[in-house]
Tab-separated table of C-alpha atoms and ligand atoms in Angstrom:
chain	number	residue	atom	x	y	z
A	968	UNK	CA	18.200	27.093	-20.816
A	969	UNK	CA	18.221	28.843	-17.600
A	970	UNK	CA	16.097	27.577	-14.496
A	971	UNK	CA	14.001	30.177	-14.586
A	972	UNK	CA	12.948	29.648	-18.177
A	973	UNK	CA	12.551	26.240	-18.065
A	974	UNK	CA	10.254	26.724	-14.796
A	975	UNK	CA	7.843	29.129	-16.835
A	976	UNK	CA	8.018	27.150	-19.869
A	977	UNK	CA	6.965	23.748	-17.802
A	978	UNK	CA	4.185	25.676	-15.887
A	979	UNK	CA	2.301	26.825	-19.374
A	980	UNK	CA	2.357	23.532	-20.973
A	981	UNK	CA	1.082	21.681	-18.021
A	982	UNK	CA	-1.702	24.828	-17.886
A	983	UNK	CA	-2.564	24.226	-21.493
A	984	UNK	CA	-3.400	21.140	-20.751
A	985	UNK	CA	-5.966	21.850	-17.739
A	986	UNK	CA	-3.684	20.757	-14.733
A	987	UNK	CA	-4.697	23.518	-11.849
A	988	UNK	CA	-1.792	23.300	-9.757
A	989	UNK	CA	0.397	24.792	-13.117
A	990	UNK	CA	3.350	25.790	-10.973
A	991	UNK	CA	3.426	24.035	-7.754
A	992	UNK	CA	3.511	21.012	-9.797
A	993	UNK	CA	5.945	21.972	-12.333
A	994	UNK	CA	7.963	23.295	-9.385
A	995	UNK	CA	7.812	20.288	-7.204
A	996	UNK	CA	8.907	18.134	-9.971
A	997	UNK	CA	12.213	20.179	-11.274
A	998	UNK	CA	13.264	20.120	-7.483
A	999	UNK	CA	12.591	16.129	-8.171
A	1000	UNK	CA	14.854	15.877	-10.905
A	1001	UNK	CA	17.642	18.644	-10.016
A	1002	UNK	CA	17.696	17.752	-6.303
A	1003	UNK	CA	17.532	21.010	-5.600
A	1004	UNK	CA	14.415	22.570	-2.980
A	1005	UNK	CA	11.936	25.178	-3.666
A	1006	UNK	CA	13.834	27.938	-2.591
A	1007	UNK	CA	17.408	26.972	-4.296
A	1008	UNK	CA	15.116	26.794	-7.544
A	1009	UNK	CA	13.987	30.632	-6.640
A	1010	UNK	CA	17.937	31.585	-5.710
A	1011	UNK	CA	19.649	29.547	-8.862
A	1012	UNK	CA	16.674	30.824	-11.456
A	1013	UNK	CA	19.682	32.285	-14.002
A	1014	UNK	CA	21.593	28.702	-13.429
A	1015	UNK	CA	21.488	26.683	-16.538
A	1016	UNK	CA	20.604	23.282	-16.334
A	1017	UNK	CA	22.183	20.474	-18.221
A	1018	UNK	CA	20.661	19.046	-21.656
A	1019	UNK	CA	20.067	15.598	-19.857
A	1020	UNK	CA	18.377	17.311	-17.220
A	1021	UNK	CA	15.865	19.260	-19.201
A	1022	UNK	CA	15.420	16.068	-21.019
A	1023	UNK	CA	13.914	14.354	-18.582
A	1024	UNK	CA	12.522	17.187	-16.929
A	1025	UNK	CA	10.198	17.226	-20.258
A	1026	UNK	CA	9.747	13.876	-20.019
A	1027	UNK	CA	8.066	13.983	-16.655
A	1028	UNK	CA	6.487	17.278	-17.557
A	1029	UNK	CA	4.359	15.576	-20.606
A	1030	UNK	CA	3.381	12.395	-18.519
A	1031	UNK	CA	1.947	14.888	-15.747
A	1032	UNK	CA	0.115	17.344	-18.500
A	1033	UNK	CA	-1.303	13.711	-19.177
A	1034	UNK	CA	-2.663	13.863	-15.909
A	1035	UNK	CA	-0.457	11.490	-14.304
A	1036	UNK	CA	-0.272	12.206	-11.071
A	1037	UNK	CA	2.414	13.965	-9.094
A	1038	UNK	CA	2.591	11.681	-5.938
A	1039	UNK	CA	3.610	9.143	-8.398
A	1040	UNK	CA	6.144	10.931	-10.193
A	1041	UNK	CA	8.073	11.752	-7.232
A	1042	UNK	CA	7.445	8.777	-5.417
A	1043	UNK	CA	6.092	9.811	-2.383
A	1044	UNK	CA	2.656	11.689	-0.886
A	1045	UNK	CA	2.824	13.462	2.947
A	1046	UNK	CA	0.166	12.618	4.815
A	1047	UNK	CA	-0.750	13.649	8.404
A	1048	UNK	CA	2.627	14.714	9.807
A	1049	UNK	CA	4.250	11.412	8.077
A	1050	UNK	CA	5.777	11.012	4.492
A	1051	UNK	CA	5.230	7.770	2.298
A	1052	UNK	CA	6.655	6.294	-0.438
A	1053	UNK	CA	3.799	5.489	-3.245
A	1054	UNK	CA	3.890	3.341	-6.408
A	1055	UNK	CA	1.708	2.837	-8.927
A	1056	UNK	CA	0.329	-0.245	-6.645
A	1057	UNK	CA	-0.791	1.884	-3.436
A	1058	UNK	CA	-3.202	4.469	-3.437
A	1059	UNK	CA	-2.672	7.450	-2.670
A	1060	UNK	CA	-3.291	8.651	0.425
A	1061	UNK	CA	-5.967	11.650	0.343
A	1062	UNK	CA	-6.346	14.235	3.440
A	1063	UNK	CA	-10.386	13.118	4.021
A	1064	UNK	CA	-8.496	10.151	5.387
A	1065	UNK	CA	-6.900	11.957	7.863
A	1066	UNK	CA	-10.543	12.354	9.363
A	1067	UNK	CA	-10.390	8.530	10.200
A	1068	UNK	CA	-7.119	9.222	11.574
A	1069	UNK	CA	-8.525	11.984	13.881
A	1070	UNK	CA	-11.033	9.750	15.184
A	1071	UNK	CA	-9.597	6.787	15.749
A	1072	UNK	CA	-6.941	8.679	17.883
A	1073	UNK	CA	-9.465	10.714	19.824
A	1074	UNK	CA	-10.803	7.260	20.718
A	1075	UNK	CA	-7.553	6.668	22.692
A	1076	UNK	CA	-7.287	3.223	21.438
A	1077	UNK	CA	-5.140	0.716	23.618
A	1078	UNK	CA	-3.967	-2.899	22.615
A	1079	UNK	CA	-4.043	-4.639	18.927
A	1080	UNK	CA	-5.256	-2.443	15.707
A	1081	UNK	CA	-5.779	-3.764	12.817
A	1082	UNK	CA	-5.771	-1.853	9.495
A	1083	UNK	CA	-7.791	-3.443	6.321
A	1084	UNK	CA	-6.524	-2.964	3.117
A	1085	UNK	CA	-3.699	-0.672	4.544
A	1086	UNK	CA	-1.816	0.229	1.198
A	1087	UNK	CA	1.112	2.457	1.397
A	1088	UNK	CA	0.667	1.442	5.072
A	1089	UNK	CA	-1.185	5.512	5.911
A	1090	UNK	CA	-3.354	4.639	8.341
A	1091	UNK	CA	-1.793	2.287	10.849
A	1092	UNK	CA	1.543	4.547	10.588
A	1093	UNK	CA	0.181	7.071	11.551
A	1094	UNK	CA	-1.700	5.421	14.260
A	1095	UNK	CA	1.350	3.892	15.737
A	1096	UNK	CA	3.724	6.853	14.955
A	1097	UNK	CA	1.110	9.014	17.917
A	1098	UNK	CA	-0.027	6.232	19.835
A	1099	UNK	CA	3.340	4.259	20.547
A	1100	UNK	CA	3.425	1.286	22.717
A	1101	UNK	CA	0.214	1.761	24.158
A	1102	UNK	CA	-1.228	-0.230	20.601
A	1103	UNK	CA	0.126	-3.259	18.812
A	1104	UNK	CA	-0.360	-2.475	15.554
A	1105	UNK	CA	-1.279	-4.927	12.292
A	1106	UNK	CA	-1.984	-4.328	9.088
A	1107	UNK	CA	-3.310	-6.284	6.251
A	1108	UNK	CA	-3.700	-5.789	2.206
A	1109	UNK	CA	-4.750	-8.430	-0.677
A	1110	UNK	CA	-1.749	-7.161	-2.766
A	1111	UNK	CA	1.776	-8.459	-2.301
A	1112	UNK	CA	3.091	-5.152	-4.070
A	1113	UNK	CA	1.401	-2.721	-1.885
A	1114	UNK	CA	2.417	-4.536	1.092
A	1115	UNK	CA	5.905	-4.134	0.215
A	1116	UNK	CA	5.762	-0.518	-0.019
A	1117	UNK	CA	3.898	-0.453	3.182
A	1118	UNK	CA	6.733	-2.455	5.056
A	1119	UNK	CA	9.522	0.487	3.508
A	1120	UNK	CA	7.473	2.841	4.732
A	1121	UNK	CA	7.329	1.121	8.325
A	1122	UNK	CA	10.979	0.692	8.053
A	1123	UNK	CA	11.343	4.217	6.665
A	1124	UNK	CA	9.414	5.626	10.068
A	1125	UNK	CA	10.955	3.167	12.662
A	1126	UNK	CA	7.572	2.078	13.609
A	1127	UNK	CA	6.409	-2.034	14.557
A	1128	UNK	CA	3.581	-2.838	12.551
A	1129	UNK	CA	3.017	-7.178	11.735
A	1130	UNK	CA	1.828	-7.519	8.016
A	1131	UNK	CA	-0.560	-9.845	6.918
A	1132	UNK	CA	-1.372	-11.122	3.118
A	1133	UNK	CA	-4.832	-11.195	3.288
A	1134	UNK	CA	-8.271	-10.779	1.312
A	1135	UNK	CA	-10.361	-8.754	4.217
A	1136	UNK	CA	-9.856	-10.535	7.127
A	1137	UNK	CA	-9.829	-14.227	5.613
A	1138	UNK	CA	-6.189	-14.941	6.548
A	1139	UNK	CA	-5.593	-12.843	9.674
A	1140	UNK	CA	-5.181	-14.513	12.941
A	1141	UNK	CA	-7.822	-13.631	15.440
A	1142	UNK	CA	-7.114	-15.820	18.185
A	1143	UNK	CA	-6.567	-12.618	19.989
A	1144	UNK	CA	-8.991	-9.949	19.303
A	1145	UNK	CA	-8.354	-6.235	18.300
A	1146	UNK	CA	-9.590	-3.674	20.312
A	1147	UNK	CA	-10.100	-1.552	16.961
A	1148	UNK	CA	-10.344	-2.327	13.119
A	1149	UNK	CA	-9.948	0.557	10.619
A	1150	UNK	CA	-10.123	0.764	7.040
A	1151	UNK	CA	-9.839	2.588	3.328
A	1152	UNK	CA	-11.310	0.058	1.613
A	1153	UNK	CA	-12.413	0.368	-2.327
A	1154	UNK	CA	-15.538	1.787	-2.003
A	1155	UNK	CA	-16.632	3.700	-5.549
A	1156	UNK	CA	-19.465	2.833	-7.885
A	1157	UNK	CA	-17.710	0.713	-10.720
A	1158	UNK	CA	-19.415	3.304	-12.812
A	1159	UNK	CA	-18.840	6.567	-11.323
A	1160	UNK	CA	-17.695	9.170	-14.054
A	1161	UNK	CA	-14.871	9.997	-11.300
A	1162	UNK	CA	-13.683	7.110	-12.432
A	1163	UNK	CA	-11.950	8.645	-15.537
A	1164	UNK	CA	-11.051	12.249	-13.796
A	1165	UNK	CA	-8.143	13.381	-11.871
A	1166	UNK	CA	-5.579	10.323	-10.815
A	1167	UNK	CA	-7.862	7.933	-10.222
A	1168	UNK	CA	-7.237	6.603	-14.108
A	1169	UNK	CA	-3.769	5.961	-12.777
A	1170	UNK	CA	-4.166	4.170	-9.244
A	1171	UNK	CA	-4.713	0.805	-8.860
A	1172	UNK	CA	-8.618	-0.103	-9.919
A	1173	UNK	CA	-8.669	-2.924	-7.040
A	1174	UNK	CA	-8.186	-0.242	-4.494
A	1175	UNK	CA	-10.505	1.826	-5.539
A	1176	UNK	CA	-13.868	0.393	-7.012
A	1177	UNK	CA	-15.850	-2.154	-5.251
A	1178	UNK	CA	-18.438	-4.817	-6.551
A	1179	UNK	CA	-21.145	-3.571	-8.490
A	1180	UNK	CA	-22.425	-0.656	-6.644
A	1181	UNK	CA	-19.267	0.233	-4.503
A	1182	UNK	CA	-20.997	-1.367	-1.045
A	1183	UNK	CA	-19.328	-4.742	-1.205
A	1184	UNK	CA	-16.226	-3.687	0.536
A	1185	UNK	CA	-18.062	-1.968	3.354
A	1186	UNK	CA	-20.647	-4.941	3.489
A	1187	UNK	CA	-17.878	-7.710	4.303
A	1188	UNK	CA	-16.330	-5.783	6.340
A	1189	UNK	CA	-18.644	-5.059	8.692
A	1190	UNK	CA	-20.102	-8.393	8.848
A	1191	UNK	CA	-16.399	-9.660	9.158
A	1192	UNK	CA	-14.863	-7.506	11.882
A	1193	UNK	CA	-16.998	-8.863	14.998
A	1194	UNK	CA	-15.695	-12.054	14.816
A	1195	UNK	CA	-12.114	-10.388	15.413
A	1196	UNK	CA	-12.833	-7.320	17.589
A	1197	UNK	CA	-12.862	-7.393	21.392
A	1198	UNK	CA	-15.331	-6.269	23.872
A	1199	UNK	CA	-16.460	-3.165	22.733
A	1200	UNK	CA	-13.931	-2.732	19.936
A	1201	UNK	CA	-14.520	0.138	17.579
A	1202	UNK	CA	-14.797	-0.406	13.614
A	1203	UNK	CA	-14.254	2.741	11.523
A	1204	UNK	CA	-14.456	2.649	7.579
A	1205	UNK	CA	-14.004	5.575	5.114
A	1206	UNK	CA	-16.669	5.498	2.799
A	1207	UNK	CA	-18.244	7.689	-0.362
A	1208	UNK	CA	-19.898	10.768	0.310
A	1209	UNK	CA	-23.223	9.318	-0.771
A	1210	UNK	CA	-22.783	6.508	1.556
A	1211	UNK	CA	-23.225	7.056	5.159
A	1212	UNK	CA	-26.747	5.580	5.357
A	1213	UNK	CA	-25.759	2.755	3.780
A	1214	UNK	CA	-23.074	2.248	5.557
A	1215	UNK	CA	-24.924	2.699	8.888
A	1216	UNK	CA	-27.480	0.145	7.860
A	1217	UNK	CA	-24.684	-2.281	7.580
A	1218	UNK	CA	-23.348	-1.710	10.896
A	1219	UNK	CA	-26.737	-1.933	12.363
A	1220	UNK	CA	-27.521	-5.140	10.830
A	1221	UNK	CA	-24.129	-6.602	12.019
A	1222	UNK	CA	-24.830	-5.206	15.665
A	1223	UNK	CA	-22.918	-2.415	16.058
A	1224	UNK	CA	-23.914	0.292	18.772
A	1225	UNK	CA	-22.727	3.476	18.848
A	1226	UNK	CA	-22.786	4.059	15.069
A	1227	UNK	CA	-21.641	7.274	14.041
A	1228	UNK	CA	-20.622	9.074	10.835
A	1229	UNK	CA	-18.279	12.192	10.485
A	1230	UNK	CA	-17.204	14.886	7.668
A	1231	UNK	CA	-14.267	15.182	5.790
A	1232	UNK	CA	-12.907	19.090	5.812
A	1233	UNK	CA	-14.695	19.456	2.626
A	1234	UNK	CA	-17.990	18.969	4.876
A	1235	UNK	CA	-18.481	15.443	3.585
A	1236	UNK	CA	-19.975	12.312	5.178
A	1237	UNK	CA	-17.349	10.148	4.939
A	1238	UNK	CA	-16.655	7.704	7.752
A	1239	UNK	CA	-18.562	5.919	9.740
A	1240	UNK	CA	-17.883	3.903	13.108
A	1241	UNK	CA	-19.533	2.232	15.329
A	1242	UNK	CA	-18.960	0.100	18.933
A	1243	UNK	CA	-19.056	-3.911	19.017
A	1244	UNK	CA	-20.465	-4.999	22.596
A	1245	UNK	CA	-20.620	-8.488	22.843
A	1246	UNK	CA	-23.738	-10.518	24.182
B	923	LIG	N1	-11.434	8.835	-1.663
B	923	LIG	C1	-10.930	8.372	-2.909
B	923	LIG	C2	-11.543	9.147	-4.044
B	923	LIG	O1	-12.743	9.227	-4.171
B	923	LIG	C3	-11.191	6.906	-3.112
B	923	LIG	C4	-10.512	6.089	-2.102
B	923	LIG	C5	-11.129	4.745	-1.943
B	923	LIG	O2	-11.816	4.208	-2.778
B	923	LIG	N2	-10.914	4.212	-0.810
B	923	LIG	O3	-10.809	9.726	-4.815
């Protein structure tokens, strides 16, 4: 079978099946498994392609019209202007993070950052890909797994981040106190119908859901980061678009000034910051 064919063929199975992005998807994994980009897929559409090929082209075709995701299946999501490897054990990395990115650079941070729950490592990368030597960056996750992948992906970027194996901020050394603390935690409603839509059936649950109204996360956190932020360090957590008020309250109660929330670009609250001033 001829690229071309196969290409068409891929795209209406995986749009039989619901999937929206049909032919970017069945696109993006064909130049996966060929090695071959977008455009030499366009140029070579008469080429036929091996049995073995199409074989497991199929293969990863059904798992995606299954609604596995595609980061997954090629092994690697872009986000801001960096790429990172992902495995089943990281989260994704979703733009409306790149809102907390935005931020937290436009606060011209200087000195130690810490990132909770860091994952494929998004946040602090990015951080310390723009902001160079002027921050020492660390990083912490609960999962062994994830923190591998985030250490590739340091290594990947030639970027100096320290890792820490840590649940919140229980085992990270705050003799010396960071000037900012961000943070993805898990932060969805064990019960939200989400739940069971799009990839979130596929990523890791512990990264994703938290306690038993998604708060808890966001709740230790806050009350755990002054004890490790400087003099007028900044906190900034991602959070649910129903949360911001919630969120605030914590920060309030843990006395935070400053406290601020901001929109994701689809115009949703979804992280909030605020200033630790110390009495
Ligand atoms: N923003 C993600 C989602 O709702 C969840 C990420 C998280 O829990 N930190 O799909």
């Amino acid at each position: 079978m001829k690229i071309g064919e196969v290409l068409v063929q891929a795209r209406e199975c995986l749009r039989s099946y619901g999937i929206e992005s049909a032919m970017l998807d069945a696109s993006l994994i064909l130049s996966h498994v060929t090695n071959l980009s977008k455009t030499q897929l366009l140029i070579h559409e008469d080429d036929e392609l091996d049995i073995e090929v199409i074989d497991a082209y199929a293969r990863l075709i059904e798992k995606r019209s299954k609604g596995y995701p595609v980061a997954y299946i090629l092994g690697y999501k872009d986000f801001y202007d960096i790429r990172l490897k992902v495995t089943e054990k990281t989260l994704i990395p979703r733009p409306d993070t790149e809102v907390l990115v935005e931020k937290a650079l436009s606060l011209n941070p200087k000195g130690r950052v810490l990132d909770v729950g860091t994952g494929s490592g998004a946040i602090i990368l990015a951080l310390k890909k723009h902001l160079g030597d002027q921050i020492e960056a660390f990083a912490c996750d609960i999962d062994m797994d994830a923190l591998n992948v985030a250490e590739e992906n340091c290594v990947a970027l030639n970027l100096d981040v320290t890792y820490f194996e840590s649940d919140f901020l229980n085992c990270v050394p705050n003799e010396k106190k960071y000037s900012m603390i961000v943070s993805n935690p898990p932060y969805i409603h064990p019960n939200d119908p989400h739940l069971r839509e799009s990839s979130l059936p596929f990523e890791p649950r512990k990264a994703l859901v938290s306690g038993y109204d998604g708060l808890e996360a966001i709740s230790i956190l806050t009350r755990e980061a002054p004890a490790f932020l400087e003099n007028n360090g900044y906190l900034l957590i991602e959070h649910g678009y129903n949360q911001a008020i919630a969120a605030q309250r914590f920060f309030k109660a843990a006395g935070f000034n400053f406290i601020q929330t901001i929109k994701d670009y689809g115009g949703n609250d979804r992280v909030t910051l605020g200033r630790y001033t110390k009495k």
